[in-house]
Structures are given as C-alpha cells and as structure tokens.
Amino acid sequence: ANGWPGLIEAYRAYLPVSDQTPVVTLHEGNTPLISVPAIASEIGKNVKVFVKYDGLNPTGSFKDRGMTMAISKAKEAGSAAVICASTGNTSAAAAAYAQRGGLKPVVLIPDGYVAMGKLAQALLYGAKVVAIQGNFDQALEIVRAMSETYPITLVNSLNPYRLEGQKTAAFEVVDVLGDAPDWLCIPVGNAGNITAYWRGFKAYFQENRASHLPKMMGFQAAGAAPLVLGTRVYEPETLATAIRIGNPANEALALQVREESQGEFNAVTDAEILAAYRMLAAQEGIFCEPASAASVAGLLKVKDRVPANATVVCVLTGNGLKDPGTAMEQDGQSFHQGVPAQMDAIAEIIGIGS
Ligand code: F0G
C-alpha cells in the first residue's frame, strides 16, 4: 500500500530494528505541526509558535511512537505478555499495539484518576485492566517488580525501546521546519518524552540536519512538580491526571537534558493549564487534553523570556477526546438545551435577522 508506513519504516536507519524485527504498526507518527497565531500574538516580538499535535496518533497520544517500538521488540524477543503502569495513555497504546501484535496486555492504573476515554480504550482493546488503590508512582513500582519476577515485559518508558520510538517526533519537527526550533515546550510527567525529544534533536544535529539544538522547556503541574521542587512529591494532585506523577522514573535523564540544553523546568497551575486548554480550542480550533495544554500554559507563563524572532514548538501530547469530562465542565460555553424545534426560536437565540 502507499502512504505513510509508520515511524519504524520511515526512520528505520535511526532505530534499533533489523530485518528480523516483526513490525507492529498502526501507521503512527507523521502528525501535523500547526501554527498557532493567536498564541504567538500573546507573545509578540515576531515569535513564531507551532504545536506538534501528537494527539492525532492512532490511539490519540504520543505513546504510540514508543509503543510501536516496544511491542515490536517484545515480539521479536518472543515475549507473550506486556505490562505497564499508566495514567491512561500508555495503557491505551500498550493495549492496542499488544493486541495487534498477538501479545497479552496487562495495565495497572490509579483507581479513579484516569480520564474516561483512555479507560474506554484499554477496555475495548481487550487489556486486563487493574485499577489499584494507589497512585501512578506506586503502580510503577509494582509493575517494575513484576517484570523482574515474572515472564512479562515492561513497556513503561523504562523500556529502552520506548524512548527510541518517541525520539522520531523531534525528527518530524526538524523535517518540517527545516531546522530545530529555538525552544521546545513540553509537558513533563515521568520525564520520558522530554528525554526522547532531546535524543532526537541531538541525533539530527550530529548529522547536520539541524544547525543548532533547542532549549528544552519542561512544564509540570504545580501540584505534581518534583523536578521543579527538586524533591519527590508523595501525594501529587492535578486535574491534568496524565501528568499526576510525583516520582519520575526518568528523573536523572531529564536533569541531564535540562543541563545539556540550558533548559528549564517550571510549574503551571491547574488554572493556567485550563486557560491554555480553552484558548487552544476556542482560538486555534485545537482540542488537546489538559496535560498537553501545560506546554502552552508554560510558554505563556514565561513569555517575557522568549527571544525576539524565536521559533517555538509546543508539544500537544494527547487528544482532547481522551477527557470529555473536563471539556464539559468548562464554562463560557454556549449550549442551549430544550429549544423548540422551530426556526423562530433558534433565530432568537443566535440573534440573527431581527
Ligand atoms: N502528556 C500526556 C497526555 C501524557 O499522557 C503523559 C504521560 C505526559 C504528557 C508526560 O510524558 O511521562 O514522558 O513525561 N503519560 C503517562 C501514561 C504517564 O501513563 O500515559 P512523560
């Protein structure tokens, strides 16, 4: 067939795969880089802002990039089952790719803190879903131990193939812009994705496909900001449940990214996240999930420090449809219910023709 083959075929030379690797793909990757002029105009200074809309991947998040690699390699190694802890998106991706590859997926999630769309996906794809009375950090500790005790492959970002797949998002950004951006703004939870992007930018820089490296700007939710605070958060809280994480597994790598890129970690409040979430939808036509909007909220928070004429990319990690509940709770909507099925009544409501 023609068309985009999925990221393993597209970037095979950069990935640890061989002719022996059975590629499990849903044709993930190749997501759009979209200009967001309303956000750019908040900053001014002739700054260009784009979003990398990774919510358009097959299961609706960037996790598909890592999962096509992790599942293909697990299958190559003869593994029969995979396990992960998840705030929702990893579980959806693991379930989809494992089932497609003929492996059995098991997912541990924090009971009551996973957005409905993500849970619906994992269930329908057919994963064994275990909701624990604990948070993501506790779930991750358990699945790490289980993968060391039982014959089941861990597909959290501690699995080295996950970040290899995810680094392709940086390749796509550079391929479209023709160079690296000056800043890369990204939400940070377990700190895998920021590490993966940095790897991708460095690989392209080393091959002279980019003239420079971006400053990596990681944003955490204020109630779940261990990398900003410099200490573990035992009871992380944020409405951006995707990044409700207090003990990031990739902390050491993320600190290295900050240092090497002369980047920063900053916190954004839930109110700032929601403001960016609504702005993306209502002014740019882009529906992302709350955690994803942390990248834009963060950019707006530190806008005074963006250099003039800079090119900035904000990563939108997940699709807004993942979390319809949060969308429905926002005010400022114009929803008229129980209206008579008559033209006059409708014309009056929309204020037309009178
Ligand atoms: N944005 C979304 C929508 C996510 O689902 C996640 C992580 C992140 C950002 C943060 O990425 O962990 O690489 O720093 N979600 C994981 C999950 C934890 O289980 O789906 P990170």
Short mmCIF file of C-alpha atoms and ligand atoms in Angstrom, two decimals:
data_model
loop_
_atom_site.label_atom_id
_atom_site.label_comp_id
_atom_site.label_asym_id
_atom_site.label_seq_id
_atom_site.Cartn_x
_atom_site.Cartn_y
_atom_site.Cartn_z
CA ALA A 1 0.00 0.00 0.00
CA ASN A 2 1.04 3.59 -0.48
CA GLY A 3 1.06 6.36 2.08
CA TRP A 4 2.81 6.87 5.38
CA PRO A 5 4.19 3.49 6.51
CA GLY A 6 4.53 4.25 10.23
CA LEU A 7 7.55 5.60 12.02
CA ILE A 8 9.64 2.43 12.14
CA GLU A 9 9.74 2.22 8.34
CA ALA A 10 10.07 5.99 7.95
CA TYR A 11 13.02 6.29 10.35
CA ARG A 12 14.39 2.74 10.22
CA ALA A 13 18.00 3.91 9.88
CA TYR A 14 17.75 5.67 13.25
CA LEU A 15 16.10 2.86 15.16
CA PRO A 16 17.35 -0.39 16.73
CA VAL A 17 15.42 -2.71 14.38
CA SER A 18 16.57 -5.30 11.86
CA ASP A 19 15.02 -7.42 9.11
CA GLN A 20 14.21 -9.89 11.88
CA THR A 21 12.03 -7.44 13.76
CA PRO A 22 8.30 -8.08 13.28
CA VAL A 23 7.00 -4.54 12.90
CA VAL A 24 3.75 -3.98 14.78
CA THR A 25 2.36 -0.68 13.49
CA LEU A 26 -0.83 1.33 13.23
CA HIS A 27 0.95 3.82 10.94
CA GLU A 28 1.66 6.14 13.87
CA GLY A 29 3.69 9.32 13.52
CA ASN A 30 3.68 11.95 10.77
CA THR A 31 1.48 14.17 12.91
CA PRO A 32 0.96 17.79 11.89
CA LEU A 33 2.96 20.76 13.05
CA ILE A 34 0.35 23.51 13.21
CA SER A 35 0.96 27.25 13.54
CA VAL A 36 -0.94 28.91 16.38
CA PRO A 37 -1.06 32.64 15.59
CA ALA A 38 -3.33 33.64 18.48
CA ILE A 39 -0.83 32.22 20.95
CA ALA A 40 2.07 33.80 19.09
CA SER A 41 0.38 37.20 19.25
CA GLU A 42 0.18 36.92 23.05
CA ILE A 43 3.97 36.84 22.98
CA GLY A 44 4.64 39.32 20.19
CA LYS A 45 8.29 40.05 19.35
CA ASN A 46 7.81 38.37 15.95
CA VAL A 47 7.91 34.96 17.65
CA LYS A 48 6.57 32.02 15.65
CA VAL A 49 4.73 29.33 17.57
CA PHE A 50 3.74 25.88 16.36
CA VAL A 51 2.12 22.94 18.10
CA LYS A 52 3.18 19.37 17.41
CA TYR A 53 -0.25 17.77 17.55
CA ASP A 54 0.62 14.26 18.64
CA GLY A 55 -2.95 13.68 19.76
CA LEU A 56 -3.55 12.65 16.14
CA ASN A 57 -1.74 9.36 16.58
CA PRO A 58 -3.79 6.15 16.21
CA THR A 59 -4.69 5.80 19.89
CA GLY A 60 -4.73 9.55 20.42
CA SER A 61 -1.39 10.22 22.08
CA PHE A 62 2.40 10.30 21.57
CA LYS A 63 2.65 6.97 23.37
CA ASP A 64 2.03 5.21 20.07
CA ARG A 65 5.51 6.26 18.94
CA GLY A 66 7.10 4.40 21.79
CA MET A 67 4.70 1.52 21.73
CA THR A 68 5.23 0.51 18.10
CA MET A 69 8.89 0.03 19.03
CA ALA A 70 8.38 -1.58 22.45
CA ILE A 71 5.82 -4.11 21.19
CA SER A 72 7.74 -4.94 18.01
CA LYS A 73 10.87 -5.62 20.06
CA ALA A 74 8.96 -7.59 22.71
CA LYS A 75 7.50 -9.74 19.96
CA GLU A 76 10.93 -10.18 18.37
CA ALA A 77 12.24 -11.37 21.73
CA GLY A 78 9.44 -13.94 21.96
CA SER A 79 7.57 -12.29 24.81
CA ALA A 80 3.95 -13.40 25.25
CA ALA A 81 2.72 -10.62 27.54
CA VAL A 82 3.42 -6.99 28.42
CA ILE A 83 2.67 -4.90 31.49
CA CYS A 84 2.65 -1.19 32.30
CA ALA A 85 1.55 1.31 34.91
CA SER A 86 -0.30 4.22 33.43
CA THR A 87 -2.20 7.43 33.96
CA GLY A 88 -4.16 6.30 30.90
CA ASN A 89 -2.45 6.98 27.61
CA THR A 90 0.30 4.38 27.93
CA SER A 91 -2.33 1.80 28.83
CA ALA A 92 -4.38 2.61 25.73
CA ALA A 93 -1.34 2.40 23.47
CA ALA A 94 0.01 -0.75 25.11
CA ALA A 95 -3.37 -2.43 24.80
CA ALA A 96 -3.79 -1.56 21.13
CA TYR A 97 -0.31 -2.50 19.97
CA ALA A 98 -0.04 -5.63 22.11
CA GLN A 99 -3.34 -6.98 20.81
CA ARG A 100 -2.36 -6.18 17.26
CA GLY A 101 0.93 -8.00 17.77
CA GLY A 102 -0.67 -11.01 19.45
CA LEU A 103 0.73 -10.30 22.94
CA LYS A 104 -1.37 -10.10 26.09
CA PRO A 105 -1.54 -6.62 27.68
CA VAL A 106 -1.89 -6.02 31.42
CA VAL A 107 -2.28 -2.45 32.69
CA LEU A 108 -2.23 -1.01 36.21
CA ILE A 109 -3.96 2.32 36.68
CA PRO A 110 -4.68 4.58 39.67
CA ASP A 111 -8.31 3.91 40.53
CA GLY A 112 -10.46 6.97 39.82
CA TYR A 113 -7.74 9.09 38.21
CA VAL A 114 -7.82 8.04 34.58
CA ALA A 115 -9.81 10.05 32.03
CA MET A 116 -12.79 8.18 30.64
CA GLY A 117 -11.69 7.95 27.02
CA LYS A 118 -8.42 6.30 27.99
CA LEU A 119 -10.08 3.73 30.19
CA ALA A 120 -12.66 3.00 27.49
CA GLN A 121 -9.84 2.36 25.02
CA ALA A 122 -7.91 -0.04 27.23
CA LEU A 123 -11.08 -1.99 27.97
CA LEU A 124 -12.26 -2.21 24.38
CA TYR A 125 -8.84 -3.12 23.03
CA GLY A 126 -9.04 -6.01 25.47
CA ALA A 127 -6.33 -5.38 28.05
CA LYS A 128 -6.55 -6.86 31.51
CA VAL A 129 -7.14 -3.62 33.43
CA VAL A 130 -6.30 -3.50 37.14
CA ALA A 131 -7.24 -0.30 38.98
CA ILE A 132 -5.21 -0.07 42.19
CA GLN A 133 -5.88 1.91 45.35
CA GLY A 134 -2.77 3.96 44.87
CA ASN A 135 -1.23 6.49 42.53
CA PHE A 136 0.84 6.12 39.36
CA ASP A 137 4.15 6.07 41.22
CA GLN A 138 3.01 3.13 43.33
CA ALA A 139 1.68 1.32 40.26
CA LEU A 140 5.01 1.78 38.52
CA GLU A 141 6.91 0.31 41.46
CA ILE A 142 4.69 -2.75 41.32
CA VAL A 143 4.97 -3.37 37.57
CA ARG A 144 8.75 -2.92 37.70
CA ALA A 145 8.97 -5.60 40.35
CA MET A 146 6.55 -7.85 38.49
CA SER A 147 8.53 -7.65 35.26
CA GLU A 148 11.62 -8.74 37.21
CA THR A 149 9.77 -11.61 38.87
CA TYR A 150 7.51 -12.97 36.13
CA PRO A 151 7.89 -13.59 32.39
CA ILE A 152 6.20 -10.34 31.35
CA THR A 153 7.79 -7.42 29.52
CA LEU A 154 7.66 -3.92 30.98
CA VAL A 155 6.52 -1.33 28.41
CA ASN A 156 6.76 1.83 30.51
CA SER A 157 9.38 4.32 29.38
CA LEU A 158 12.00 2.40 31.37
CA ASN A 159 11.83 0.00 28.44
CA PRO A 160 14.68 1.39 26.29
CA TYR A 161 12.79 0.95 23.01
CA ARG A 162 10.04 3.33 24.09
CA LEU A 163 12.24 6.42 24.01
CA GLU A 164 13.85 5.29 20.76
CA GLY A 165 10.44 5.36 19.10
CA GLN A 166 9.44 8.64 20.72
CA LYS A 167 12.55 10.48 19.52
CA THR A 168 11.08 10.39 15.99
CA ALA A 169 8.76 13.26 16.95
CA ALA A 170 11.82 15.52 17.06
CA PHE A 171 12.85 14.26 13.62
CA GLU A 172 9.44 15.18 12.25
CA VAL A 173 9.64 18.68 13.74
CA VAL A 174 13.02 19.31 12.13
CA ASP A 175 11.96 17.72 8.84
CA VAL A 176 9.04 20.17 8.62
CA LEU A 177 10.73 23.34 9.92
CA GLY A 178 13.95 22.67 8.05
CA ASP A 179 15.86 23.23 11.31
CA ALA A 180 15.45 22.75 15.03
CA PRO A 181 13.19 25.21 16.87
CA ASP A 182 14.79 27.63 19.33
CA TRP A 183 12.58 26.43 22.16
CA LEU A 184 10.75 23.15 22.69
CA CYS A 185 7.98 23.39 25.30
CA ILE A 186 6.72 20.08 26.61
CA PRO A 187 4.61 18.72 29.46
CA VAL A 188 6.59 16.53 31.85
CA GLY A 189 5.28 13.67 33.95
CA ASN A 190 7.51 10.62 34.10
CA ALA A 191 10.03 12.60 32.02
CA GLY A 192 10.40 10.09 29.21
CA ASN A 193 9.19 12.26 26.36
CA ILE A 194 11.47 15.23 27.07
CA THR A 195 14.38 12.80 27.13
CA ALA A 196 13.27 11.24 23.84
CA TYR A 197 12.88 14.58 22.06
CA TRP A 198 16.33 15.66 23.18
CA ARG A 199 17.81 12.45 21.83
CA GLY A 200 16.12 13.05 18.51
CA PHE A 201 17.32 16.64 18.26
CA LYS A 202 20.87 15.60 19.12
CA ALA A 203 20.89 12.81 16.53
CA TYR A 204 19.79 15.20 13.78
CA PHE A 205 22.20 17.89 14.94
CA GLN A 206 25.10 15.44 14.77
CA GLU A 207 24.17 14.72 11.16
CA ASN A 208 23.95 18.42 10.33
CA ARG A 209 20.23 18.16 9.67
CA ALA A 210 19.82 20.98 12.20
CA SER A 211 22.10 23.98 12.74
CA HIS A 212 21.55 24.17 16.49
CA LEU A 213 19.86 22.48 19.44
CA PRO A 214 16.71 23.79 21.12
CA LYS A 215 16.36 24.96 24.68
CA MET A 216 14.24 22.28 26.33
CA MET A 217 11.48 23.82 28.45
CA GLY A 218 9.68 21.23 30.57
CA PHE A 219 6.44 22.08 32.35
CA GLN A 220 4.90 20.22 35.27
CA ALA A 221 1.58 20.73 37.01
CA ALA A 222 2.11 22.77 40.17
CA GLY A 223 0.67 20.01 42.39
CA ALA A 224 2.90 17.40 40.77
CA ALA A 225 6.18 19.17 40.16
CA PRO A 226 9.01 17.08 41.63
CA LEU A 227 11.52 18.25 39.02
CA VAL A 228 10.77 21.88 39.77
CA LEU A 229 10.85 21.38 43.54
CA GLY A 230 13.87 19.10 43.42
CA THR A 231 12.17 16.54 45.64
CA ARG A 232 9.71 13.68 45.38
CA VAL A 233 6.02 14.57 45.77
CA TYR A 234 4.26 11.82 47.72
CA GLU A 235 0.70 12.91 47.01
CA PRO A 236 0.68 14.53 43.58
CA GLU A 237 -2.53 16.33 42.66
CA THR A 238 -3.63 17.99 39.44
CA LEU A 239 -6.65 17.88 37.19
CA ALA A 240 -4.20 17.07 34.40
CA THR A 241 -4.30 13.45 35.50
CA ALA A 242 -1.96 12.33 32.69
CA ILE A 243 0.92 14.06 34.50
CA ARG A 244 -0.19 13.35 38.08
CA ILE A 245 3.24 11.93 38.92
CA GLY A 246 5.42 12.63 41.93
CA ASN A 247 8.47 10.43 41.38
CA PRO A 248 9.50 10.50 37.71
CA ALA A 249 11.25 7.32 36.62
CA ASN A 250 13.43 9.22 34.15
CA GLU A 251 14.43 11.97 36.58
CA ALA A 252 18.19 11.55 36.13
CA LEU A 253 17.88 11.68 32.34
CA ALA A 254 15.62 14.70 32.50
CA LEU A 255 18.05 16.63 34.70
CA GLN A 256 20.74 15.88 32.14
CA VAL A 257 18.50 17.24 29.37
CA ARG A 258 17.99 20.45 31.31
CA GLU A 259 21.72 20.87 31.78
CA GLU A 260 22.79 19.98 28.25
CA SER A 261 20.13 22.14 26.61
CA GLN A 262 20.40 25.01 29.10
CA GLY A 263 16.71 24.43 29.59
CA GLU A 264 14.34 24.84 32.49
CA PHE A 265 11.63 23.09 34.44
CA ASN A 266 8.76 25.28 35.54
CA ALA A 267 5.37 24.66 37.13
CA VAL A 268 1.98 25.74 35.83
CA THR A 269 -1.16 25.81 37.95
CA ASP A 270 -4.32 23.94 37.03
CA ALA A 271 -5.97 27.32 36.33
CA GLU A 272 -3.20 28.21 33.88
CA ILE A 273 -3.48 24.79 32.25
CA LEU A 274 -7.22 25.20 31.79
CA ALA A 275 -6.85 28.71 30.38
CA ALA A 276 -4.42 27.42 27.72
CA TYR A 277 -6.66 24.40 27.07
CA ARG A 278 -9.65 26.66 26.39
CA MET A 279 -7.60 29.09 24.35
CA LEU A 280 -6.24 26.35 22.08
CA ALA A 281 -9.76 25.12 21.44
CA ALA A 282 -11.62 28.40 21.12
CA GLN A 283 -8.98 30.44 19.28
CA GLU A 284 -6.97 27.88 17.34
CA GLY A 285 -9.50 25.09 16.84
CA ILE A 286 -7.27 22.55 18.53
CA PHE A 287 -8.67 20.17 21.13
CA CYS A 288 -5.97 18.64 23.31
CA GLU A 289 -6.15 17.06 26.71
CA PRO A 290 -5.43 19.18 29.81
CA ALA A 291 -1.93 17.76 30.43
CA SER A 292 -0.95 18.65 26.87
CA ALA A 293 -2.02 22.27 27.35
CA ALA A 294 0.66 22.56 30.06
CA SER A 295 3.19 23.17 27.27
CA VAL A 296 1.28 26.21 26.00
CA ALA A 297 0.39 27.39 29.51
CA GLY A 298 4.08 27.23 30.33
CA LEU A 299 5.13 29.14 27.25
CA LEU A 300 2.66 31.92 28.07
CA LYS A 301 3.88 31.98 31.65
CA VAL A 302 7.50 32.61 30.66
CA LYS A 303 6.72 34.61 27.50
CA ASP A 304 8.81 37.59 28.62
CA ARG A 305 11.90 35.44 28.30
CA VAL A 306 11.27 34.19 24.77
CA PRO A 307 13.91 35.73 22.50
CA ALA A 308 12.66 38.01 19.72
CA ASN A 309 12.16 36.27 16.37
CA ALA A 310 12.36 32.84 18.00
CA THR A 311 10.66 29.74 16.64
CA VAL A 312 8.90 27.83 19.41
CA VAL A 313 7.30 24.39 19.25
CA CYS A 314 4.84 23.28 21.96
CA VAL A 315 4.14 19.57 22.13
CA LEU A 316 0.46 18.62 22.40
CA THR A 317 0.84 15.09 23.67
CA GLY A 318 -2.76 13.86 23.70
CA ASN A 319 -6.14 14.34 22.07
CA GLY A 320 -8.88 16.29 23.82
CA LEU A 321 -11.36 13.48 23.17
CA LYS A 322 -9.50 11.43 25.76
CA ASP A 323 -11.07 13.51 28.51
CA PRO A 324 -14.55 14.71 27.57
CA GLY A 325 -15.41 15.24 31.24
CA THR A 326 -13.02 18.14 31.69
CA ALA A 327 -14.24 19.77 28.49
CA MET A 328 -17.87 19.60 29.61
CA GLU A 329 -17.03 21.21 32.95
CA GLN A 330 -15.63 24.39 31.40
CA ASP A 331 -17.81 27.48 31.46
CA GLY A 332 -18.10 30.04 28.76
CA GLN A 333 -19.84 27.53 26.56
CA SER A 334 -22.92 28.49 24.64
CA PHE A 335 -25.13 25.44 24.95
CA HIS A 336 -28.89 25.92 24.62
CA GLN A 337 -30.91 22.88 25.58
CA GLY A 338 -34.60 22.06 25.26
CA VAL A 339 -35.17 24.57 22.48
CA PRO A 340 -38.41 24.19 20.46
CA ALA A 341 -37.80 22.71 17.01
CA GLN A 342 -38.77 25.96 15.31
CA MET A 343 -36.80 28.37 13.20
CA ASP A 344 -38.01 31.48 15.07
CA ALA A 345 -36.89 30.20 18.45
CA ILE A 346 -33.48 29.35 17.06
CA ALA A 347 -33.08 32.67 15.25
CA GLU A 348 -33.81 34.46 18.50
CA ILE A 349 -31.19 32.51 20.39
CA ILE A 350 -28.46 33.13 17.85
CA GLY A 351 -29.55 36.76 17.42
CA ILE A 352 -29.94 36.64 13.65
CA GLY A 353 -32.31 38.58 11.37
CA SER A 354 -34.24 40.65 13.93
N1 F0G B 1 1.10 14.30 28.24
C1 F0G B 1 0.28 13.25 28.25
C2 F0G B 1 -1.04 13.39 27.56
C3 F0G B 1 0.66 12.05 28.89
O1 F0G B 1 -0.17 11.02 28.89
C4 F0G B 1 1.90 11.99 29.55
C5 F0G B 1 2.32 10.78 30.26
C6 F0G B 1 2.72 13.12 29.50
C7 F0G B 1 2.30 14.25 28.85
C8 F0G B 1 4.06 13.16 30.15
O2 F0G B 1 5.00 12.42 29.43
O3 F0G B 1 5.71 10.89 31.23
O4 F0G B 1 7.05 11.13 29.15
O5 F0G B 1 6.97 12.98 30.83
N2 F0G B 1 1.57 9.80 30.43
C9 F0G B 1 1.98 8.51 31.03
C10 F0G B 1 0.88 7.49 30.86
C11 F0G B 1 2.48 8.63 32.40
O6 F0G B 1 0.80 6.55 31.65
O7 F0G B 1 0.10 7.59 29.91
P1 F0G B 1 6.26 11.81 30.20
#
